[in-house]
XYZ file of N, CA, C and O in Angstrom:
528
model
N 184.816 154.458 113.693
C 184.103 154.877 114.857
C 183.664 156.380 114.551
O 184.443 157.110 114.039
N 182.363 156.690 114.888
C 181.867 157.996 114.547
C 182.385 158.997 115.626
O 182.323 158.665 116.788
N 182.925 160.137 115.174
C 183.522 161.136 116.027
C 182.184 161.942 116.702
O 181.326 162.235 116.037
N 182.327 162.185 117.984
C 181.268 162.865 118.717
C 181.728 164.359 118.829
O 182.872 164.666 118.854
N 180.770 165.129 118.678
C 180.949 166.636 118.687
C 181.155 166.948 120.288
O 180.474 166.384 121.105
N 182.008 167.993 120.547
C 182.124 168.384 121.973
C 180.784 168.702 122.569
O 180.046 169.365 121.895
N 180.580 168.268 123.731
C 179.245 168.553 124.423
C 178.169 167.485 124.126
O 177.233 167.469 124.903
N 178.399 166.749 122.978
C 177.267 165.858 122.792
C 177.190 164.624 123.715
O 176.170 164.260 124.071
N 178.353 164.278 124.303
C 178.332 163.275 125.380
C 177.644 163.779 126.589
O 176.764 163.165 127.239
N 178.011 164.989 126.970
C 177.311 165.612 128.071
C 175.817 165.869 127.919
O 175.011 165.548 128.863
N 175.440 166.104 126.635
C 173.990 166.187 126.433
C 173.296 164.932 126.538
O 172.257 164.712 126.991
N 174.022 163.844 126.064
C 173.394 162.462 126.067
C 173.302 161.993 127.539
O 172.366 161.490 127.931
N 174.292 162.365 128.358
C 174.237 161.890 129.698
C 173.041 162.679 130.414
O 172.337 162.066 131.259
N 172.857 163.923 130.129
C 171.781 164.626 130.781
C 170.426 164.120 130.281
O 169.467 163.997 131.060
N 170.443 163.667 129.015
C 169.088 163.186 128.464
C 168.780 161.861 129.225
O 167.694 161.596 129.572
N 169.703 161.071 129.519
C 169.576 159.744 130.165
C 169.290 160.006 131.773
O 168.352 159.369 132.225
N 169.756 161.122 132.357
C 169.351 161.440 133.661
C 167.850 161.837 133.606
O 167.184 161.396 134.590
N 167.489 162.603 132.687
C 166.032 163.027 132.614
C 165.110 161.841 132.328
O 163.990 161.747 133.008
N 165.581 160.935 131.547
C 164.734 159.637 131.285
C 164.605 158.887 132.636
O 163.572 158.346 132.965
N 165.795 158.756 133.356
C 165.729 157.946 134.648
C 164.770 158.679 135.684
O 164.024 158.060 136.229
N 164.966 159.956 135.739
C 164.045 160.718 136.697
C 162.547 160.542 136.226
O 161.655 160.400 137.158
N 162.246 160.644 135.043
C 160.985 160.345 134.546
C 160.543 158.955 134.737
O 159.167 158.682 135.117
N 161.312 157.972 134.721
C 161.046 156.557 135.058
C 160.628 156.462 136.503
O 159.671 155.790 136.849
N 161.415 157.095 137.316
C 161.228 157.040 138.813
C 159.837 157.734 139.153
O 159.106 157.179 139.896
N 159.518 158.909 138.500
C 158.236 159.595 138.741
C 157.096 158.666 138.320
O 156.114 158.498 138.999
N 157.213 158.008 137.215
C 156.120 157.114 136.655
C 155.946 155.939 137.739
O 154.668 155.698 138.038
N 156.970 155.365 138.320
C 156.883 154.304 139.279
C 156.180 154.889 140.534
O 155.242 154.178 141.076
N 156.597 155.972 140.994
C 155.983 156.629 142.198
C 154.480 157.003 141.878
O 153.682 156.701 142.862
N 154.257 157.466 140.750
C 152.840 157.812 140.463
C 152.021 156.665 140.114
O 150.750 156.848 139.938
N 152.656 155.500 140.005
C 151.769 154.304 139.591
C 151.341 154.289 138.233
O 150.389 153.693 137.758
N 152.069 155.167 137.398
C 151.726 155.205 135.912
C 152.393 154.092 135.188
O 153.458 154.330 134.522
N 151.690 152.969 135.186
C 152.240 151.829 134.581
C 152.383 151.894 133.176
O 153.268 151.332 132.513
N 151.388 152.557 132.484
C 151.403 152.665 130.958
C 152.697 153.448 130.599
O 153.420 153.061 129.610
N 152.956 154.631 131.321
C 154.338 155.212 131.002
C 155.489 154.466 131.295
O 156.456 154.346 130.544
N 155.431 153.844 132.510
C 156.619 153.002 132.876
C 156.741 151.878 131.944
O 157.952 151.552 131.719
N 155.796 151.236 131.346
C 156.007 150.216 130.336
C 156.799 150.526 129.192
O 157.594 149.837 128.608
N 156.640 151.932 128.729
C 157.490 152.367 127.607
C 158.926 152.712 127.946
O 159.780 152.776 127.053
N 159.130 152.813 129.227
C 160.522 153.103 129.671
C 161.283 151.869 130.055
O 162.508 152.007 130.382
N 160.652 150.801 130.108
C 161.298 149.524 130.540
C 161.141 148.539 129.244
O 160.184 148.326 128.705
N 162.316 148.008 128.918
C 162.340 147.063 127.799
C 161.555 145.801 127.991
O 161.248 145.557 129.240
N 161.061 145.163 126.962
C 160.304 143.984 127.176
C 160.969 143.001 127.924
O 160.357 142.210 128.804
N 162.373 142.858 127.884
C 163.167 141.863 128.563
C 163.770 142.428 129.849
O 164.715 141.896 130.359
N 163.198 143.606 130.356
C 163.769 144.144 131.599
C 163.745 143.266 132.756
O 162.860 142.450 132.901
N 164.763 143.309 133.569
C 164.810 142.560 134.845
C 165.315 143.396 136.008
O 166.268 144.181 135.801
N 164.719 143.275 137.075
C 165.048 143.990 138.359
C 165.625 142.977 139.335
O 164.997 141.948 139.641
N 166.738 143.257 139.938
C 167.226 142.527 141.110
C 166.951 143.419 142.332
O 167.539 144.578 142.367
N 166.124 142.957 143.252
C 165.664 143.775 144.346
C 166.747 143.720 145.397
O 167.598 142.935 145.364
N 166.544 144.596 146.421
C 167.575 144.634 147.541
C 167.609 143.342 148.284
O 168.502 143.082 148.943
N 166.453 142.513 148.314
C 166.522 141.244 148.933
C 166.935 140.021 148.030
O 166.881 138.888 148.454
N 167.482 140.454 146.723
C 167.825 139.442 145.915
C 166.874 138.659 145.016
O 167.324 137.826 144.335
N 165.658 139.100 145.027
C 164.688 138.609 144.054
C 164.912 139.165 142.593
O 165.347 140.260 142.504
N 164.582 138.267 141.601
C 164.681 138.732 140.270
C 163.287 138.820 139.733
O 162.490 137.860 139.833
N 162.851 140.081 139.234
C 161.565 140.288 138.709
C 161.689 140.654 137.282
O 162.500 141.476 136.850
N 160.785 140.113 136.444
C 160.663 140.501 134.991
C 159.955 141.877 134.924
O 159.314 142.279 135.979
N 159.835 142.401 133.817
C 159.103 143.636 133.655
C 157.564 143.430 134.007
O 156.990 144.267 134.776
N 157.075 142.321 133.547
C 155.595 142.106 133.878
C 155.389 141.858 135.318
O 154.399 142.258 135.890
N 156.306 141.052 135.984
C 156.135 140.845 137.446
C 156.299 142.187 138.156
O 155.439 142.527 139.082
N 157.296 143.000 137.778
C 157.496 144.336 138.472
C 156.313 145.294 138.286
O 155.771 145.746 139.228
N 156.049 145.573 137.100
C 154.981 146.516 136.775
C 153.557 145.984 137.113
O 152.714 146.763 137.634
N 153.464 144.730 137.111
C 152.233 144.004 137.537
C 152.020 144.242 139.067
O 150.857 144.517 139.451
N 153.070 144.062 139.818
C 152.923 144.258 141.249
C 152.649 145.782 141.647
O 151.757 146.022 142.544
N 153.090 146.781 140.814
C 152.753 148.132 141.047
C 151.340 148.330 140.609
O 150.633 148.968 141.358
N 150.908 147.854 139.410
C 149.530 148.003 138.974
C 148.498 147.451 139.998
O 147.497 148.001 140.170
N 148.815 146.260 140.597
C 147.953 145.568 141.649
C 148.021 146.275 142.905
O 147.168 145.793 143.767
N 148.922 147.201 143.230
C 149.044 147.728 144.482
C 149.807 146.884 145.511
O 149.870 147.310 146.671
N 150.465 145.821 145.026
C 151.242 145.051 146.004
C 152.607 145.767 146.210
O 153.142 145.476 147.300
N 152.996 146.578 145.373
C 154.202 147.390 145.486
C 153.763 148.804 145.280
O 153.373 149.134 144.102
N 153.978 149.689 146.348
C 153.668 151.107 146.097
C 154.622 151.959 146.566
O 155.013 152.094 147.785
N 155.341 152.707 145.669
C 156.464 153.661 146.051
C 155.705 154.886 146.549
O 154.897 155.493 145.944
N 156.106 155.298 147.720
C 155.585 156.566 148.348
C 156.597 157.704 147.992
O 156.095 158.777 147.851
N 157.937 157.447 147.928
C 158.821 158.416 147.396
C 160.044 157.666 146.905
O 160.339 156.545 147.311
N 160.696 158.387 146.020
C 162.003 157.909 145.387
C 162.690 159.117 145.006
O 162.508 159.718 144.031
N 163.741 159.552 145.791
C 164.507 160.643 145.612
C 165.889 160.348 145.289
O 166.735 160.093 146.147
N 166.283 160.462 143.979
C 167.623 160.222 143.589
C 168.557 161.361 143.931
O 168.108 162.552 143.911
N 169.797 160.895 144.230
C 170.849 161.997 144.316
C 171.448 162.216 143.043
O 170.842 162.001 141.986
N 172.688 162.622 142.977
C 173.513 162.790 141.802
C 173.569 161.479 140.960
O 173.887 160.468 141.458
N 173.177 161.550 139.700
C 173.170 160.467 138.925
C 174.413 160.429 137.879
O 174.574 161.315 137.184
N 175.362 159.476 138.193
C 176.460 159.296 137.209
C 176.063 158.419 136.150
O 175.244 157.465 136.201
N 176.525 158.835 134.913
C 176.180 158.182 133.714
C 177.430 157.884 132.894
O 178.287 158.742 132.687
N 177.419 156.715 132.393
C 178.572 156.241 131.354
C 177.862 155.790 130.080
O 176.993 154.938 130.158
N 178.189 156.374 128.944
C 177.595 156.023 127.692
C 178.503 155.304 126.786
O 179.716 155.877 126.691
N 178.172 154.283 126.180
C 178.989 153.513 125.309
C 178.093 153.110 124.069
O 177.435 152.069 124.105
N 178.085 153.891 123.041
C 177.260 153.670 121.839
C 175.872 153.665 122.199
O 175.288 154.646 122.710
N 175.241 152.517 121.921
C 173.763 152.336 122.252
C 173.476 151.693 123.640
O 172.354 151.172 123.838
N 174.481 151.729 124.437
C 174.338 151.199 125.925
C 174.783 152.276 126.886
O 175.657 153.120 126.542
N 174.175 152.281 127.990
C 174.488 153.200 129.030
C 174.329 152.623 130.369
O 173.445 151.848 130.556
N 175.137 153.074 131.367
C 175.014 152.635 132.772
C 174.752 153.780 133.701
O 175.595 154.816 133.560
N 173.744 153.778 134.579
C 173.556 154.793 135.558
C 173.777 154.290 136.881
O 173.386 153.252 137.144
N 174.302 155.178 137.688
C 174.572 154.808 139.114
C 174.238 155.948 140.078
O 174.632 157.057 139.794
N 173.431 155.673 141.077
C 173.155 156.749 141.976
C 172.623 156.240 143.359
O 172.269 155.044 143.451
N 172.664 157.041 144.355
C 172.020 156.699 145.731
C 170.792 157.371 145.632
O 170.629 158.458 145.107
N 169.758 156.787 146.338
C 168.509 157.341 146.408
C 167.825 157.017 147.859
O 168.210 156.050 148.409
N 166.971 157.899 148.246
C 166.159 157.637 149.448
C 164.793 157.172 148.873
O 164.104 157.718 148.027
N 164.370 155.949 149.435
C 163.168 155.354 148.978
C 162.193 155.102 150.132
O 162.711 154.753 151.250
N 160.881 155.191 149.927
C 159.856 154.762 150.913
C 158.798 153.937 150.200
O 158.388 154.436 149.076
N 158.525 152.729 150.633
C 157.682 151.905 149.847
C 156.709 151.053 150.727
O 157.095 150.807 151.886
N 155.595 150.742 150.249
C 154.807 149.777 150.854
C 154.842 148.504 150.043
O 154.724 148.609 148.739
N 155.173 147.402 150.561
C 155.329 146.138 149.835
C 154.488 145.059 150.501
O 154.632 144.861 151.775
N 153.541 144.469 149.751
C 152.639 143.378 150.305
C 151.912 143.859 151.556
O 151.854 143.152 152.565
N 151.441 145.152 151.588
C 150.779 145.685 152.636
C 151.649 146.132 153.903
O 151.043 146.691 154.908
N 152.992 145.968 153.791
C 153.828 146.366 154.829
C 154.632 147.584 154.423
O 155.153 147.697 153.364
N 154.634 148.551 155.363
C 155.507 149.693 155.241
C 156.962 149.409 155.433
O 157.317 148.847 156.335
N 157.746 149.721 154.377
C 159.189 149.555 154.508
C 159.718 151.008 154.775
O 159.536 151.936 154.012
N 160.363 151.169 155.932
C 160.828 152.455 156.397
C 161.641 153.237 155.360
O 162.442 152.492 154.516
N 161.642 154.479 155.283
C 162.495 155.270 154.350
C 163.848 154.830 154.550
O 164.486 154.887 155.686
N 164.590 154.443 153.454
C 165.904 153.889 153.498
C 166.833 154.480 152.335
O 166.143 154.932 151.346
N 168.076 154.316 152.430
C 169.006 154.647 151.314
C 169.396 153.416 150.585
O 169.678 152.467 151.164
N 169.499 153.588 149.237
C 169.760 152.522 148.391
C 170.816 152.916 147.277
O 170.690 154.144 146.846
N 171.696 152.061 146.876
C 172.432 152.300 145.710
C 171.584 151.639 144.543
O 171.008 150.579 144.691
N 171.613 152.415 143.331
C 170.966 151.840 142.155
C 171.904 151.865 141.027
O 172.647 152.856 140.815
N 171.824 150.736 140.327
C 172.696 150.699 139.050
C 171.652 150.252 137.945
O 170.959 149.185 138.162
N 171.543 150.952 136.856
C 170.511 150.715 135.897
C 171.243 150.680 134.476
O 172.027 151.604 134.259
N 171.015 149.736 133.744
C 171.598 149.679 132.404
C 170.473 149.985 131.386
O 169.322 149.544 131.553
N 170.788 150.740 130.492
C 169.839 151.204 129.464
C 170.455 150.821 128.062
O 171.598 150.739 127.881
N 169.524 150.572 127.142
C 169.952 150.318 125.788
C 169.073 151.198 124.873
O 167.892 151.409 125.183
N 169.649 151.757 123.721
C 168.908 152.388 122.784
C 168.438 151.471 121.802
O 169.141 150.845 121.053
N 167.003 151.389 121.731
C 166.425 150.477 120.837
C 165.361 151.123 120.012
O 164.623 151.908 120.635
N 165.491 151.037 118.680
C 164.549 151.690 117.791
C 164.554 153.213 118.065
O 163.475 153.855 118.028
N 165.666 153.755 118.369
C 165.877 155.171 118.542
C 165.447 155.831 119.968
O 165.590 156.979 120.174
N 165.096 154.909 120.848
C 164.737 155.430 122.190
C 165.416 154.629 123.241
O 165.648 153.333 123.192
N 165.756 155.264 124.432
C 166.427 154.567 125.456
C 165.391 153.955 126.431
O 164.290 154.385 126.684
N 165.725 152.683 126.807
C 164.915 151.952 127.709
C 165.753 151.194 128.717
O 166.863 150.738 128.518
N 165.239 151.135 129.952
C 165.941 150.363 131.095
C 165.847 148.939 130.673
O 164.785 148.372 130.428
N 166.993 148.234 130.833
C 167.137 146.819 130.533
C 167.246 145.983 131.810
O 166.643 145.022 132.040
N 168.280 146.397 132.627
C 168.552 145.755 133.964
C 168.515 146.857 134.973
O 168.999 147.982 134.747
N 168.223 146.495 136.189
C 168.252 147.406 137.312
C 168.474 146.657 138.582
O 168.035 145.563 138.735
N 169.297 147.126 139.330
C 169.696 146.570 140.605
C 169.678 147.457 141.750
O 170.175 148.603 141.511
N 169.148 147.136 142.914
C 169.095 148.025 143.998
C 169.803 147.251 145.175
O 169.513 146.131 145.378
N 170.680 148.064 145.924
C 171.315 147.569 147.107
C 171.101 148.435 148.264
O 171.409 149.622 148.157
N 170.612 147.859 149.353
C 170.365 148.681 150.535
C 171.676 149.139 151.173
O 172.700 148.347 151.219
N 171.719 150.418 151.618
C 172.908 150.916 152.369
C 172.512 150.771 153.790
O 171.586 151.464 154.371
N 173.376 150.023 154.566
C 173.208 149.850 155.988
C 173.941 150.774 156.822
O 174.889 151.312 156.502
Protein backbone atom coordinates (compact mmCIF):
# COMPACT_ATOMS: atom_id res chain seq x y z
CA UNK A 1 0.00 0.00 0.00
CA UNK A 2 1.31 3.42 -0.97
CA UNK A 3 1.95 5.73 1.97
CA UNK A 4 0.15 9.07 1.77
CA UNK A 5 1.87 12.29 2.71
CA UNK A 6 0.34 14.29 5.56
CA UNK A 7 -2.27 16.65 4.18
CA UNK A 8 -2.67 14.76 0.89
CA UNK A 9 -5.92 13.14 2.06
CA UNK A 10 -7.29 16.54 3.10
CA UNK A 11 -6.27 17.98 -0.27
CA UNK A 12 -7.98 15.09 -2.09
CA UNK A 13 -11.14 15.60 -0.02
CA UNK A 14 -11.17 19.32 -0.88
CA UNK A 15 -10.61 18.52 -4.56
CA UNK A 16 -13.65 16.22 -4.49
CA UNK A 17 -15.75 18.89 -2.75
CA UNK A 18 -14.78 21.33 -5.50
CA UNK A 19 -15.67 18.79 -8.21
CA UNK A 20 -19.06 18.14 -6.59
CA UNK A 21 -19.81 21.87 -6.32
CA UNK A 22 -18.85 22.24 -9.99
CA UNK A 23 -21.13 19.34 -10.92
CA UNK A 24 -24.02 21.00 -9.08
CA UNK A 25 -23.34 24.37 -10.78
CA UNK A 26 -23.32 22.66 -14.19
CA UNK A 27 -26.70 21.03 -13.43
CA UNK A 28 -28.26 24.30 -12.22
CA UNK A 29 -26.83 26.17 -15.23
CA UNK A 30 -28.13 23.47 -17.58
CA UNK A 31 -24.57 22.99 -18.89
CA UNK A 32 -25.10 19.44 -20.09
CA UNK A 33 -21.78 19.33 -21.96
CA UNK A 34 -19.84 20.01 -18.76
CA UNK A 35 -22.14 17.76 -16.70
CA UNK A 36 -21.51 14.89 -19.14
CA UNK A 37 -17.76 15.02 -18.36
CA UNK A 38 -18.46 14.91 -14.59
CA UNK A 39 -20.81 11.89 -14.77
CA UNK A 40 -19.46 8.46 -15.71
CA UNK A 41 -20.95 6.69 -18.74
CA UNK A 42 -22.57 4.19 -16.36
CA UNK A 43 -23.82 6.86 -13.90
CA UNK A 44 -27.11 6.14 -12.15
CA UNK A 45 -29.30 8.44 -10.06
CA UNK A 46 -31.85 7.25 -7.52
CA UNK A 47 -34.30 10.13 -7.17
CA UNK A 48 -36.15 11.10 -3.97
CA UNK A 49 -39.26 9.32 -5.32
CA UNK A 50 -37.31 6.11 -5.97
CA UNK A 51 -36.88 6.32 -9.75
CA UNK A 52 -33.64 5.08 -11.27
CA UNK A 53 -32.20 7.23 -14.08
CA UNK A 54 -29.19 6.53 -16.29
CA UNK A 55 -26.80 9.34 -17.20
CA UNK A 56 -28.49 9.78 -20.58
CA UNK A 57 -31.99 9.82 -19.05
CA UNK A 58 -30.94 12.32 -16.37
CA UNK A 59 -28.92 14.69 -18.54
CA UNK A 60 -31.42 14.28 -21.39
CA UNK A 61 -34.24 15.46 -19.10
CA UNK A 62 -32.16 18.52 -18.17
CA UNK A 63 -31.25 19.24 -21.81
CA UNK A 64 -34.91 18.96 -22.88
CA UNK A 65 -36.07 21.23 -20.05
CA UNK A 66 -38.19 18.50 -18.40
CA UNK A 67 -36.02 18.87 -15.30
CA UNK A 68 -34.73 22.34 -14.44
CA UNK A 69 -32.85 23.09 -11.24
CA UNK A 70 -33.50 26.64 -10.04
CA UNK A 71 -31.11 26.32 -7.10
CA UNK A 72 -28.99 23.65 -5.42
CA UNK A 73 -27.21 24.84 -2.30
CA UNK A 74 -25.09 22.20 -0.58
CA UNK A 75 -24.15 22.41 3.08
CA UNK A 76 -20.95 20.96 4.48
CA UNK A 77 -19.77 18.07 2.31
CA UNK A 78 -18.31 15.06 4.14
CA UNK A 79 -15.86 13.03 2.02
CA UNK A 80 -14.36 9.56 2.48
CA UNK A 81 -11.64 8.49 0.03
CA UNK A 82 -10.52 4.89 -0.50
CA UNK A 83 -7.97 4.65 -3.30
CA UNK A 84 -9.72 5.39 -6.58
CA UNK A 85 -13.18 5.53 -4.97
CA UNK A 86 -14.80 8.19 -2.84
CA UNK A 87 -18.15 8.78 -1.16
CA UNK A 88 -19.59 12.23 -0.52
CA UNK A 89 -22.50 12.99 1.82
CA UNK A 90 -24.26 16.28 2.46
CA UNK A 91 -27.56 18.05 2.97
CA UNK A 92 -28.72 20.56 0.39
CA UNK A 93 -31.58 22.92 -0.29
CA UNK A 94 -33.02 22.39 -3.77
CA UNK A 95 -35.62 24.07 -5.89
CA UNK A 96 -36.59 22.41 -9.16
CA UNK A 97 -39.18 22.42 -11.91
CA UNK A 98 -40.02 18.88 -12.97
CA UNK A 99 -42.28 18.13 -15.95
CA UNK A 100 -43.63 21.68 -15.83
CA UNK A 101 -44.43 21.52 -12.12
CA UNK A 102 -42.67 23.61 -9.50
CA UNK A 103 -41.32 21.49 -6.66
CA UNK A 104 -41.11 23.73 -3.57
CA UNK A 105 -37.69 24.48 -2.11
CA UNK A 106 -36.88 21.51 0.12
CA UNK A 107 -34.01 19.88 1.98
CA UNK A 108 -32.46 16.60 0.84
CA UNK A 109 -29.69 14.27 1.88
CA UNK A 110 -27.34 13.44 -0.97
CA UNK A 111 -24.91 10.55 -1.18
CA UNK A 112 -22.66 10.45 -4.24
CA UNK A 113 -20.05 7.88 -5.11
CA UNK A 114 -17.13 8.86 -7.31
CA UNK A 115 -14.48 6.80 -9.05
CA UNK A 116 -11.18 8.00 -10.46
CA UNK A 117 -11.08 6.77 -14.04
CA UNK A 118 -8.27 7.60 -16.47
CA UNK A 119 -6.95 10.09 -13.93
CA UNK A 120 -10.14 12.09 -13.34
CA UNK A 121 -12.95 11.83 -10.80
CA UNK A 122 -16.47 11.15 -12.07
CA UNK A 123 -19.79 10.64 -10.30
CA UNK A 124 -20.93 7.02 -10.65
CA UNK A 125 -23.93 6.70 -8.33
CA UNK A 126 -26.06 9.37 -6.72
CA UNK A 127 -28.97 9.11 -4.33
CA UNK A 128 -31.17 11.88 -2.96
CA UNK A 129 -33.55 11.48 -0.01
CA UNK A 130 -36.10 14.11 0.97
CA UNK A 131 -35.90 15.37 4.56
CA UNK A 132 -39.41 15.66 5.96
